[in-house]
mmCIF file of C-alpha atoms and ligand atoms in Angstrom:
data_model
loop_
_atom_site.group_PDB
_atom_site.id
_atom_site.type_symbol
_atom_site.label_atom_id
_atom_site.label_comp_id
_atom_site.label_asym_id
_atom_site.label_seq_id
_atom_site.Cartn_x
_atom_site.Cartn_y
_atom_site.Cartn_z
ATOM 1 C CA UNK G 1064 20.599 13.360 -8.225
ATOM 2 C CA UNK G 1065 18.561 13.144 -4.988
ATOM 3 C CA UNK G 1066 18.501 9.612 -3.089
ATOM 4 C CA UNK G 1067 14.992 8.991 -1.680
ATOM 5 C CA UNK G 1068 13.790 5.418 -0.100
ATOM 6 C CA UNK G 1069 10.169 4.668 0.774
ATOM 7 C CA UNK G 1070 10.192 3.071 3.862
ATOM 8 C CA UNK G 1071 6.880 4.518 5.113
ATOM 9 C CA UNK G 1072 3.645 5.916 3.237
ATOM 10 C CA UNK G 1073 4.439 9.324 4.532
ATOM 11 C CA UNK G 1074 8.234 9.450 3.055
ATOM 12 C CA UNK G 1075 5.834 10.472 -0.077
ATOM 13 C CA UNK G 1076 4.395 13.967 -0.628
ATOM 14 C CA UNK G 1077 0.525 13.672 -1.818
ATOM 15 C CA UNK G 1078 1.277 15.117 -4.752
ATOM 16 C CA UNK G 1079 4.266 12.090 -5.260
ATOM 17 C CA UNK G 1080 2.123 9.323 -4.171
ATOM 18 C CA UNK G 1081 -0.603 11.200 -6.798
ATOM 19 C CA UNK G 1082 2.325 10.643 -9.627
ATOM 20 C CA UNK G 1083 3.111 7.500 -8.725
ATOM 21 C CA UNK G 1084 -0.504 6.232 -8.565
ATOM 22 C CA UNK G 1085 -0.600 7.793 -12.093
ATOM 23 C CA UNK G 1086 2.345 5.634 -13.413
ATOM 24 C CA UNK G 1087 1.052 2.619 -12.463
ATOM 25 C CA UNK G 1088 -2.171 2.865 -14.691
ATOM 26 C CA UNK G 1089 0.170 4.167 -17.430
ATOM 27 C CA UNK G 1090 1.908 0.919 -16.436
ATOM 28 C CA UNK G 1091 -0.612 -1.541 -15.783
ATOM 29 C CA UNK G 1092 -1.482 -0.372 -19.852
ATOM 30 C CA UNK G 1093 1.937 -0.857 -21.331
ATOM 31 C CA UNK G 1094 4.119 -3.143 -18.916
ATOM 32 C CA UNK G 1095 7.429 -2.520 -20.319
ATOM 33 C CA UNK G 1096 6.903 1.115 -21.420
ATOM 34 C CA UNK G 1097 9.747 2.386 -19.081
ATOM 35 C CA UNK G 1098 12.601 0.520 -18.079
ATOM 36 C CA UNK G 1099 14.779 2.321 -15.426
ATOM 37 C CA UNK G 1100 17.045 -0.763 -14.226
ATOM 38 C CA UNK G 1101 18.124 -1.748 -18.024
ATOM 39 C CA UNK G 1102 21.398 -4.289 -17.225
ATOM 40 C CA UNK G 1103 20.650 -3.744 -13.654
ATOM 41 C CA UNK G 1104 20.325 -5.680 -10.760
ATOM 42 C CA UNK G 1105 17.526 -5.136 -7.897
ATOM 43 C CA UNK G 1106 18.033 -7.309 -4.575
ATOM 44 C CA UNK G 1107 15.094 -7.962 -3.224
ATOM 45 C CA UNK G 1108 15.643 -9.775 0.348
ATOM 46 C CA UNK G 1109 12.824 -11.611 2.332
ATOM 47 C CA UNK G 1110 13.168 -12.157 6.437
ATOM 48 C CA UNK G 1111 9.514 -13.164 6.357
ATOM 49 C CA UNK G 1112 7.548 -15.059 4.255
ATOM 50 C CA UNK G 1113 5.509 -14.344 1.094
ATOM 51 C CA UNK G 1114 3.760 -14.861 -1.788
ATOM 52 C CA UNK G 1115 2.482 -11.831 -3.082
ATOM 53 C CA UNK G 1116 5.504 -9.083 -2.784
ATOM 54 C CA UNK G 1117 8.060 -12.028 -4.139
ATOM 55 C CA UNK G 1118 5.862 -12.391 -7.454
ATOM 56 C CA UNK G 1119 5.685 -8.784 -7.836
ATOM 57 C CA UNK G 1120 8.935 -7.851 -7.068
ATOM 58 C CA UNK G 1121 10.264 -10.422 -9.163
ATOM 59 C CA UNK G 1122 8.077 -10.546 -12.512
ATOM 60 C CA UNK G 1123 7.960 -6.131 -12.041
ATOM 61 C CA UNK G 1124 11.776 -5.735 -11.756
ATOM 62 C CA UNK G 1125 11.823 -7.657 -15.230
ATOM 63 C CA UNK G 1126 9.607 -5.894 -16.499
ATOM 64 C CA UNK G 1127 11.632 -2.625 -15.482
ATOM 65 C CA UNK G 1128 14.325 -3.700 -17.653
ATOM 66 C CA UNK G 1129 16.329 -5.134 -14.585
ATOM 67 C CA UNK G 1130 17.372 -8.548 -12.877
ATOM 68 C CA UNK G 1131 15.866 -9.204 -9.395
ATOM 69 C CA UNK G 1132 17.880 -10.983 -7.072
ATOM 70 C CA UNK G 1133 15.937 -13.164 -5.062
ATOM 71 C CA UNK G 1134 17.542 -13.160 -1.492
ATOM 72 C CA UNK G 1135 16.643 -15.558 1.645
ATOM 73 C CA UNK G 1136 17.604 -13.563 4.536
ATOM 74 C CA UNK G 1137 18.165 -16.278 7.072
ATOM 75 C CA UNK G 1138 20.672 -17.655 4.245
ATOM 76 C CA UNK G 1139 22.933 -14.340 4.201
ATOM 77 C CA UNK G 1140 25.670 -13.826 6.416
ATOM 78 C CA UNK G 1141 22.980 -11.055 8.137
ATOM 79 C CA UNK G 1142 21.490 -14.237 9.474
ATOM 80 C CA UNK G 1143 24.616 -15.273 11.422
ATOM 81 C CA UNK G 1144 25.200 -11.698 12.477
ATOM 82 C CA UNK G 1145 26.863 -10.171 9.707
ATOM 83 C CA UNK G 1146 25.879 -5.951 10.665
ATOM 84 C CA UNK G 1147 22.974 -4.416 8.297
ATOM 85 C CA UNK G 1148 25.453 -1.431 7.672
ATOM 86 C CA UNK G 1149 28.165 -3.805 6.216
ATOM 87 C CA UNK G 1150 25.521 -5.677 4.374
ATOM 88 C CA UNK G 1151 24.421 -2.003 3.135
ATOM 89 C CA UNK G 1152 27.935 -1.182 1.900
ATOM 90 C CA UNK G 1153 27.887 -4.457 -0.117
ATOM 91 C CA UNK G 1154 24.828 -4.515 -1.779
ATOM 92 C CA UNK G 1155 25.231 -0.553 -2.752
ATOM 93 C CA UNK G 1156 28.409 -1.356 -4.085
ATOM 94 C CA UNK G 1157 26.498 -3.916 -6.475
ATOM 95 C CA UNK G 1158 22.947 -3.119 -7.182
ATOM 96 C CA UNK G 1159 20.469 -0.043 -8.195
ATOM 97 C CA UNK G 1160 18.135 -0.683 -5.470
ATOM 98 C CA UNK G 1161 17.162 -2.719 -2.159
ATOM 99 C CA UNK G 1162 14.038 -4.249 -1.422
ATOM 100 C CA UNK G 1163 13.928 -5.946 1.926
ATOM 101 C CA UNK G 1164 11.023 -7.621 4.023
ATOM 102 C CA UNK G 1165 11.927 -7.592 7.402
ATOM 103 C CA UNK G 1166 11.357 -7.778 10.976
ATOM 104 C CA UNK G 1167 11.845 -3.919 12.943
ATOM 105 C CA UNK G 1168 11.682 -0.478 11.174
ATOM 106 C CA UNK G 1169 14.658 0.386 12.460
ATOM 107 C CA UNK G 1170 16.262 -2.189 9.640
ATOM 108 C CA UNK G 1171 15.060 -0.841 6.935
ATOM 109 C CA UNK G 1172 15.954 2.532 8.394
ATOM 110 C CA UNK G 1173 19.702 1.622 8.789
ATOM 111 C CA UNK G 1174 20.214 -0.457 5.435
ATOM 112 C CA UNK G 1175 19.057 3.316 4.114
ATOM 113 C CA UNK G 1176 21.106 4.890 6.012
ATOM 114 C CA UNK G 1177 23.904 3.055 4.833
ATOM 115 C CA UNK G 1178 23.033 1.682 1.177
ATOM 116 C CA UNK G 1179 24.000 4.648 -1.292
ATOM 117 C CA UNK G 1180 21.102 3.364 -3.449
ATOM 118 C CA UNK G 1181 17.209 3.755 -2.607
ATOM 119 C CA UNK G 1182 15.755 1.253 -0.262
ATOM 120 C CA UNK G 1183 12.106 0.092 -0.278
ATOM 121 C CA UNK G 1184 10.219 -0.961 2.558
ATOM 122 C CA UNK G 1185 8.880 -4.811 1.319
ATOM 123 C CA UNK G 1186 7.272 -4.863 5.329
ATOM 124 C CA UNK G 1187 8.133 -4.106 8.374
ATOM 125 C CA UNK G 1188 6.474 -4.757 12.047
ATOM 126 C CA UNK G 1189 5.377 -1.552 11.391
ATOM 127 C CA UNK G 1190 4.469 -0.252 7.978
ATOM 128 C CA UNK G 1191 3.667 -1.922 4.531
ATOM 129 C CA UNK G 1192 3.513 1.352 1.973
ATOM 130 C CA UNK G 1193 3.556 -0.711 -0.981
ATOM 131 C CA UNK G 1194 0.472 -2.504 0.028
ATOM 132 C CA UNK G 1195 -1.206 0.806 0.574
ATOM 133 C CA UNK G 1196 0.029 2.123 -2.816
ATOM 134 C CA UNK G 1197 -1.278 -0.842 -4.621
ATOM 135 C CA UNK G 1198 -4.971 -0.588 -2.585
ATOM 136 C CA UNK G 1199 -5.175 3.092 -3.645
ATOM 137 C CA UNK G 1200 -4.603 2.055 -7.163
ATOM 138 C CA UNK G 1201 -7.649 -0.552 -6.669
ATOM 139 C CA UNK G 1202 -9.829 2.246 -5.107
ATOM 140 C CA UNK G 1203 -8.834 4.341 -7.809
ATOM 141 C CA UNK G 1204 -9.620 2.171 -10.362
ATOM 142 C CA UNK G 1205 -13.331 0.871 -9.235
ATOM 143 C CA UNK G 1206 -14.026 4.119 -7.242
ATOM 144 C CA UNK G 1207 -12.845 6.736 -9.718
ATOM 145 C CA UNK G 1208 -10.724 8.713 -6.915
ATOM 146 C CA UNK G 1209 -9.853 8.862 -3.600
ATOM 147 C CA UNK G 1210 -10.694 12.169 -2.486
ATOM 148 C CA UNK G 1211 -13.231 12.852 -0.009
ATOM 149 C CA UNK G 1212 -13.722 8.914 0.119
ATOM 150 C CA UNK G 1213 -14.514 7.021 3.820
ATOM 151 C CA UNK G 1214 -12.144 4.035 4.480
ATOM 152 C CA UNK G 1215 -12.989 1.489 7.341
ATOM 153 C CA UNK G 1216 -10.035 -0.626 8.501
ATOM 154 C CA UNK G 1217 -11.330 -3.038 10.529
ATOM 155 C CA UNK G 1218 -9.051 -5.645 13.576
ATOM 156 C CA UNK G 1219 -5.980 -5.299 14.541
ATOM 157 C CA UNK G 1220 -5.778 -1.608 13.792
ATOM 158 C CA UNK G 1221 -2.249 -1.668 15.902
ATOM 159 C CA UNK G 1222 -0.859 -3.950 13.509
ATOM 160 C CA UNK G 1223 1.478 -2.604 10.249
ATOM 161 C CA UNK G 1224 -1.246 -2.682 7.919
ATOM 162 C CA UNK G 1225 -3.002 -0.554 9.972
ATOM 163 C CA UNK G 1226 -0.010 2.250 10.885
ATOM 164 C CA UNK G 1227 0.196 2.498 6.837
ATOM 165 C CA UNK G 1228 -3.421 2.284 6.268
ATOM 166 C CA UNK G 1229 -3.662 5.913 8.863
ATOM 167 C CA UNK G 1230 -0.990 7.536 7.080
ATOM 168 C CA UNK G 1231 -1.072 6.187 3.281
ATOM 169 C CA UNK G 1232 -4.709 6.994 2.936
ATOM 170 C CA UNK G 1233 -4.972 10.171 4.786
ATOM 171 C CA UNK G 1234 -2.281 11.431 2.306
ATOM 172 C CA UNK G 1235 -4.430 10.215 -0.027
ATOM 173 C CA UNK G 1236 -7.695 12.459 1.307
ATOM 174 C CA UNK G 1237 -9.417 9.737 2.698
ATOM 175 C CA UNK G 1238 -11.508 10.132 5.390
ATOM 176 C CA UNK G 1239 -9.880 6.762 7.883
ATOM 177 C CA UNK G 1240 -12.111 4.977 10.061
ATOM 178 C CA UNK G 1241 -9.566 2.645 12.386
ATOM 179 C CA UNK G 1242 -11.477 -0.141 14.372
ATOM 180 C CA UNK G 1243 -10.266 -2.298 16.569
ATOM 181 C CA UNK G 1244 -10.419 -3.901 20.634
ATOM 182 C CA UNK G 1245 -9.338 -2.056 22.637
ATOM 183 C CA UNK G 1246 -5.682 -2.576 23.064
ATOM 184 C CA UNK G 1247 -5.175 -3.103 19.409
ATOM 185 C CA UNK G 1248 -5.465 0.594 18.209
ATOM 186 C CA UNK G 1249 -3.111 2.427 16.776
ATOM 187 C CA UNK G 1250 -0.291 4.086 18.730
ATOM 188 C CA UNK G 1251 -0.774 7.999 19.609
ATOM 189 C CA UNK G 1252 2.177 9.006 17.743
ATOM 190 C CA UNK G 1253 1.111 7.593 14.303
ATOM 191 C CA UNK G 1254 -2.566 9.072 14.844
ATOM 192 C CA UNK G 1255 -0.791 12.432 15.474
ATOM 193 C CA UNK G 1256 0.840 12.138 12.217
ATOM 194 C CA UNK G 1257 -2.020 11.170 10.150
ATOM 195 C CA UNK G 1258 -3.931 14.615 11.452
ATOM 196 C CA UNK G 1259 -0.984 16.619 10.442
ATOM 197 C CA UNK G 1260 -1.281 15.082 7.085
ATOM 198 C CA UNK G 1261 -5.221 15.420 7.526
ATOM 199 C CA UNK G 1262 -4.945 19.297 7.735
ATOM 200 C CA UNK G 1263 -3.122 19.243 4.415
ATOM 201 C CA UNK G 1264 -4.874 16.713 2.192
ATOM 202 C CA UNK G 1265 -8.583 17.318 3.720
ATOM 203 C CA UNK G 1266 -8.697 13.883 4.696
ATOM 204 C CA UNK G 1267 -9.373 12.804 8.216
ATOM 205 C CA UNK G 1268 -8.514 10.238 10.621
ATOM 206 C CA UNK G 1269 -10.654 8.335 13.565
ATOM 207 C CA UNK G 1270 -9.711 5.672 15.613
ATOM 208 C CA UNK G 1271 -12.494 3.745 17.758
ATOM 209 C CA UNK G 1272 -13.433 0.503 19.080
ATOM 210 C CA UNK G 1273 -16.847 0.625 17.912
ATOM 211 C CA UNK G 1274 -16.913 -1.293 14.582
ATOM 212 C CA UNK G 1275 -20.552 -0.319 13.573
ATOM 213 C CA UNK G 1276 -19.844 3.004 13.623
ATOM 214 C CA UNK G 1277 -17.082 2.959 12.024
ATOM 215 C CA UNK G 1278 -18.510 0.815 9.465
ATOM 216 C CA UNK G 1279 -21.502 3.196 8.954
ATOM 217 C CA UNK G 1280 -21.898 4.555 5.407
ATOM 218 C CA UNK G 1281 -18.390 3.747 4.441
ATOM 219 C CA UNK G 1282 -16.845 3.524 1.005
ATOM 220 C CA UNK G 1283 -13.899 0.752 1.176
ATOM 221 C CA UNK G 1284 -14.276 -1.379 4.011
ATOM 222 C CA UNK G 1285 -10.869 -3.325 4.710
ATOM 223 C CA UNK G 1286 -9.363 -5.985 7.131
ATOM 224 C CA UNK G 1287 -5.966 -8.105 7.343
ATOM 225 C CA UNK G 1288 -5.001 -11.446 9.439
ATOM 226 C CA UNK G 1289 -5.654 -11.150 13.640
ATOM 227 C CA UNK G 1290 -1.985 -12.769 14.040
ATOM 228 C CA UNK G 1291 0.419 -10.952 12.006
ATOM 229 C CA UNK G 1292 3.879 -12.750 10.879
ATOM 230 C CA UNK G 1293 5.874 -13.470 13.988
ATOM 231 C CA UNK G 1294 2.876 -13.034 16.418
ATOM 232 C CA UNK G 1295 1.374 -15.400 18.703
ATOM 233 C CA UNK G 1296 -2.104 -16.701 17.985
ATOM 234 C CA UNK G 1297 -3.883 -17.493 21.207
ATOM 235 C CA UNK G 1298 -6.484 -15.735 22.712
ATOM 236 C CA UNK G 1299 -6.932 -13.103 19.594
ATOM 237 C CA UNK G 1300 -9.456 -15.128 18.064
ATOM 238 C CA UNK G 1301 -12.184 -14.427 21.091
ATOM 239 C CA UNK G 1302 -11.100 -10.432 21.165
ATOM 240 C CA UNK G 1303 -10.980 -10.336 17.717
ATOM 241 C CA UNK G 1304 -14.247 -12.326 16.852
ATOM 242 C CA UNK G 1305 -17.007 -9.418 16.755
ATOM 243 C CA UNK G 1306 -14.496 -7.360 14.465
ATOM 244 C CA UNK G 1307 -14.832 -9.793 11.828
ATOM 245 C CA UNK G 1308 -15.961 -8.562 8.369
ATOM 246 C CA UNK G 1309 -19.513 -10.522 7.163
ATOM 247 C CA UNK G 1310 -22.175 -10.131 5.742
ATOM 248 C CA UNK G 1311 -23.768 -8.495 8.561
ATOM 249 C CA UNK G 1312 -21.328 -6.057 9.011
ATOM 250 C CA UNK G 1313 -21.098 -5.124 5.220
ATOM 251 C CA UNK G 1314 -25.075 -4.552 5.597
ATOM 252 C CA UNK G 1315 -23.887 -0.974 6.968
ATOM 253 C CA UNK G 1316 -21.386 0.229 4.582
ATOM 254 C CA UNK G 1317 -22.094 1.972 1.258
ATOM 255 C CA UNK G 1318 -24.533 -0.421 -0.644
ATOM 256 C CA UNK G 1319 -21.644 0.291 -3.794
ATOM 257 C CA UNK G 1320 -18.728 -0.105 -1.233
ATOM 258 C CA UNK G 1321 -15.488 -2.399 -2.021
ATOM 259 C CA UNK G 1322 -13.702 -4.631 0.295
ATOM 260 C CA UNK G 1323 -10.097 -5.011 -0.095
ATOM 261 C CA UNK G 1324 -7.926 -7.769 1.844
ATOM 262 C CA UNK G 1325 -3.944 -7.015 1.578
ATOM 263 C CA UNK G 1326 -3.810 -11.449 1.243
ATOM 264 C CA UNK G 1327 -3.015 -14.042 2.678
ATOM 265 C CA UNK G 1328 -6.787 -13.994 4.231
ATOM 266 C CA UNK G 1329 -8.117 -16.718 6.718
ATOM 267 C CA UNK G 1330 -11.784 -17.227 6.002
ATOM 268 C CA UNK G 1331 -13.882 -17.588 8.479
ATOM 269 C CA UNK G 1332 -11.359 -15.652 11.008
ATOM 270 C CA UNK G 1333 -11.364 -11.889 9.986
ATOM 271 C CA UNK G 1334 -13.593 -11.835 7.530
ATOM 272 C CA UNK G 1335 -16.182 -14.304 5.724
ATOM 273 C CA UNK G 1336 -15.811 -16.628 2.398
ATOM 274 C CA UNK G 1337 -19.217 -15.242 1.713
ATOM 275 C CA UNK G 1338 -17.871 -11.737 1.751
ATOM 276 C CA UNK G 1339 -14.414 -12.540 0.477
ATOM 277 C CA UNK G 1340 -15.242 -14.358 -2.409
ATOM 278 C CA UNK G 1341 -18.896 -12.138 -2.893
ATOM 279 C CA UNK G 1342 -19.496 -9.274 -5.312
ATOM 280 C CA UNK G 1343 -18.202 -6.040 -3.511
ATOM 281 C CA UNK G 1344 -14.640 -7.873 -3.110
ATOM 282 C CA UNK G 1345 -12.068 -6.080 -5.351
ATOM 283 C CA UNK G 1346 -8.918 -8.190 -3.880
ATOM 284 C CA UNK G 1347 -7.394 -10.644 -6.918
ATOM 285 C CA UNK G 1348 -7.277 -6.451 -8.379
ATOM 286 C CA UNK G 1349 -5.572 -5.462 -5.455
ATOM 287 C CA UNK G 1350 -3.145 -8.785 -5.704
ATOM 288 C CA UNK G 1351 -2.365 -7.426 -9.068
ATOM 289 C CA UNK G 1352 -1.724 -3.855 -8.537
ATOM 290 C CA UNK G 1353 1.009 -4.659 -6.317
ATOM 291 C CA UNK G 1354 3.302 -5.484 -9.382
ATOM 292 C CA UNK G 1355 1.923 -2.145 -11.147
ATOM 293 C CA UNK G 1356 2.361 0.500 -7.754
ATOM 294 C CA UNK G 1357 5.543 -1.192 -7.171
ATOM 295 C CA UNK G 1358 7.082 -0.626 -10.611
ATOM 296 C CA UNK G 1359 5.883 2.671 -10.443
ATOM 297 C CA UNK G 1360 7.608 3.451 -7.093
ATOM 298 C CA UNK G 1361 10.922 2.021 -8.144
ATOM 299 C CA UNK G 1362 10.758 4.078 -11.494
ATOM 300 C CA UNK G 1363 10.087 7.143 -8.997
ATOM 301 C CA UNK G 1364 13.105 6.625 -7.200
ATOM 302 C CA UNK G 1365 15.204 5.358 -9.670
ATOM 303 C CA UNK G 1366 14.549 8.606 -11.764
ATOM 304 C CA UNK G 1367 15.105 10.777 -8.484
ATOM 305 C CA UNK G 1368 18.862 9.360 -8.222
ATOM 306 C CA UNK G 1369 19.107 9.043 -11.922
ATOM 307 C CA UNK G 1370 20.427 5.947 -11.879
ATOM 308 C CA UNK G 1371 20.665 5.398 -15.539
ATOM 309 C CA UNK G 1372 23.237 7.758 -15.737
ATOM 310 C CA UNK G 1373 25.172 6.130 -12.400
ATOM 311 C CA UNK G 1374 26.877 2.867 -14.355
HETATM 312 N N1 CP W 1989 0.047 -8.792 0.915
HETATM 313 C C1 CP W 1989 1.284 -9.308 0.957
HETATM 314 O O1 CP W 1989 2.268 -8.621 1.231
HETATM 315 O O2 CP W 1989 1.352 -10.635 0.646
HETATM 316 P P1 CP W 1989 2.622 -11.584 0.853
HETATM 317 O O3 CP W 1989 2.870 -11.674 2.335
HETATM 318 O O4 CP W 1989 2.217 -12.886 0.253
HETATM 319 O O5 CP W 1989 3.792 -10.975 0.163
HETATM 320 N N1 NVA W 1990 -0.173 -7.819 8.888
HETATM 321 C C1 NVA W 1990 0.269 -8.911 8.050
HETATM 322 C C2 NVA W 1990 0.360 -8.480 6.622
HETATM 323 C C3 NVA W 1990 0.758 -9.568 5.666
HETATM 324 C C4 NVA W 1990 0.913 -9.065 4.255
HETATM 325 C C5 NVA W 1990 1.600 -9.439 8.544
HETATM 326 O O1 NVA W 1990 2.475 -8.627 8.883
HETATM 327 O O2 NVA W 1990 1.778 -10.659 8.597
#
């Protein structure tokens, strides 16, 4: 029995994250063809808001055989300063996995650290894997493969979409194209670990502010919100504005490229209805693949701890 937890993209070998991205098709196909959390409970505990990772979570834990246990954070004794280490204790003593959304990495790191049972990262500040896992199943799906391919992220490239987006497709051997203002790039220390992936996986990783350039050619051209949950808005519309993805923009890519959005989008702000809602956008497939990557990632580590034999 080996206890693994994805709290970031590069907690995953390629050749894992390969695997997994092969057990979601197999279970996109056949939705209840594996069911690792039969009579088993999966908490699944949101600090932020959403829409998306809730209906995945909830519907794909079901589907897994399991019961998902819908947790407000806020309403938990965590909220009125109960420790995450005794909340870790707890919920290990009770369930087969943890699946929190939550403010700092550092969280997710010591509910992990503390849990017994495999945690997965639902979002941090800093990373969203199981976005990234779900996108790569999208790419895969309309783009055959990942390999080789040239991904554009394009805005607020220091954000977490963008920290996951470096390493998650990188591992993936993508060629990533980060754009963003100036002062909205990545951190050194994330870039640094995206090359050593790079020399492993052939993929490659770039990080400028010049969007037309880094737009140029490209195969999957990608953006997220300017004001991330728990940011302040003002001023990032005028930096942000000439990194917004339209039509203009799109004119450079691939003529075949696809544009993915991780949701909730704000037209008209990072990227365009036109563009959004046009022909190359491949995101109500992404929405869905959530529910598919996900399953496939709790199957992963519930078969690495083996927790059908741990009742
Ligand atoms: N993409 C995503 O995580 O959506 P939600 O915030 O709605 O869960
Ligand atoms: N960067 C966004 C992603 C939402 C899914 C946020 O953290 O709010």
């Amino acid at each position: 029995m080996t206890l693994r937890h994805f709290l970031a993209d590069d907690d995953l070998t390629p050749e894992e994250q390969s695997k997994i991205l092969d057990l979601a098709v197999a279970l996109k196909a056949d939705p209840t063809a594996r069911r690792p959390f039969d009579g088993r409970t999966v908490a699944v505990i949101f600090d932020k808001s959403s829409t998306r990772t809730r209906i995945s979570f909830e519907v794909g834990v079901t589907e897994l055989g399991g019961h998902p246990m819908i947790i407000d954070g806020s309403s938990s004794q965590m909220g009125r300063g109960e420790s995450i280490s005794d909340t870790a204790h707890v919920l290990g003593r009770n369930v087969a996995a943890v699946v929190w959304r939550t403010m700092g990495q550092e969280r997710v790191e010591e509910m992990a650290a503390n849990a017994g049972v495999p945690v997965v990262n639902a979002l941090t500040d800093e990373y969203h894997p199981c976005q990234i896992l779900a996108d790569l199943q999208t790419i895969r799906e309309h783009k055959g493969a990942t390999q080789g391919l040239t991904f554009t992220y394009v805005g607020d490239a220091a954000n977490n979409m963008g920290n996951s987006y470096a390493l998650g497709m990188v591992l993936a051997g993508m060629h990533v194209r980060l754009a963003g203002p100036e002062g909205y790039l990545p951190d050194p220390e994330i870039v640094a670990r995206a090359e050593r992936l790079a020399a492993s996986t052939g993929g490659s990783i770039d990080v400028t502010t010049d969007v037309r350039a880094a737009t140029e050619g490209s195969d999957v051209v990608v953006t997220d919100t300017w004001v991330s949950m728990g940011m302040a808005y003002e001023g990032r519309e005028t930096v942000f504005m000439p990194y917004q993805v339209n039509h203009e923009l799109m004119s450079l890519a691939d003529p075949e490229a696809i544009v993915l959005h991780c949701l909730p989008a704000y037209r008209g702000k990072e990227i365009t209805a036109e563009v959004l809602d046009g022909p190359q956008s491949r995101i109500w497939d992404e929405a869905e693949n959530r529910r598919h990557a996900q399953k496939a990632v709790l199957t992963f580590l519930a078969d690495a701890a083996d927790i059908s034999s741990d009742r």
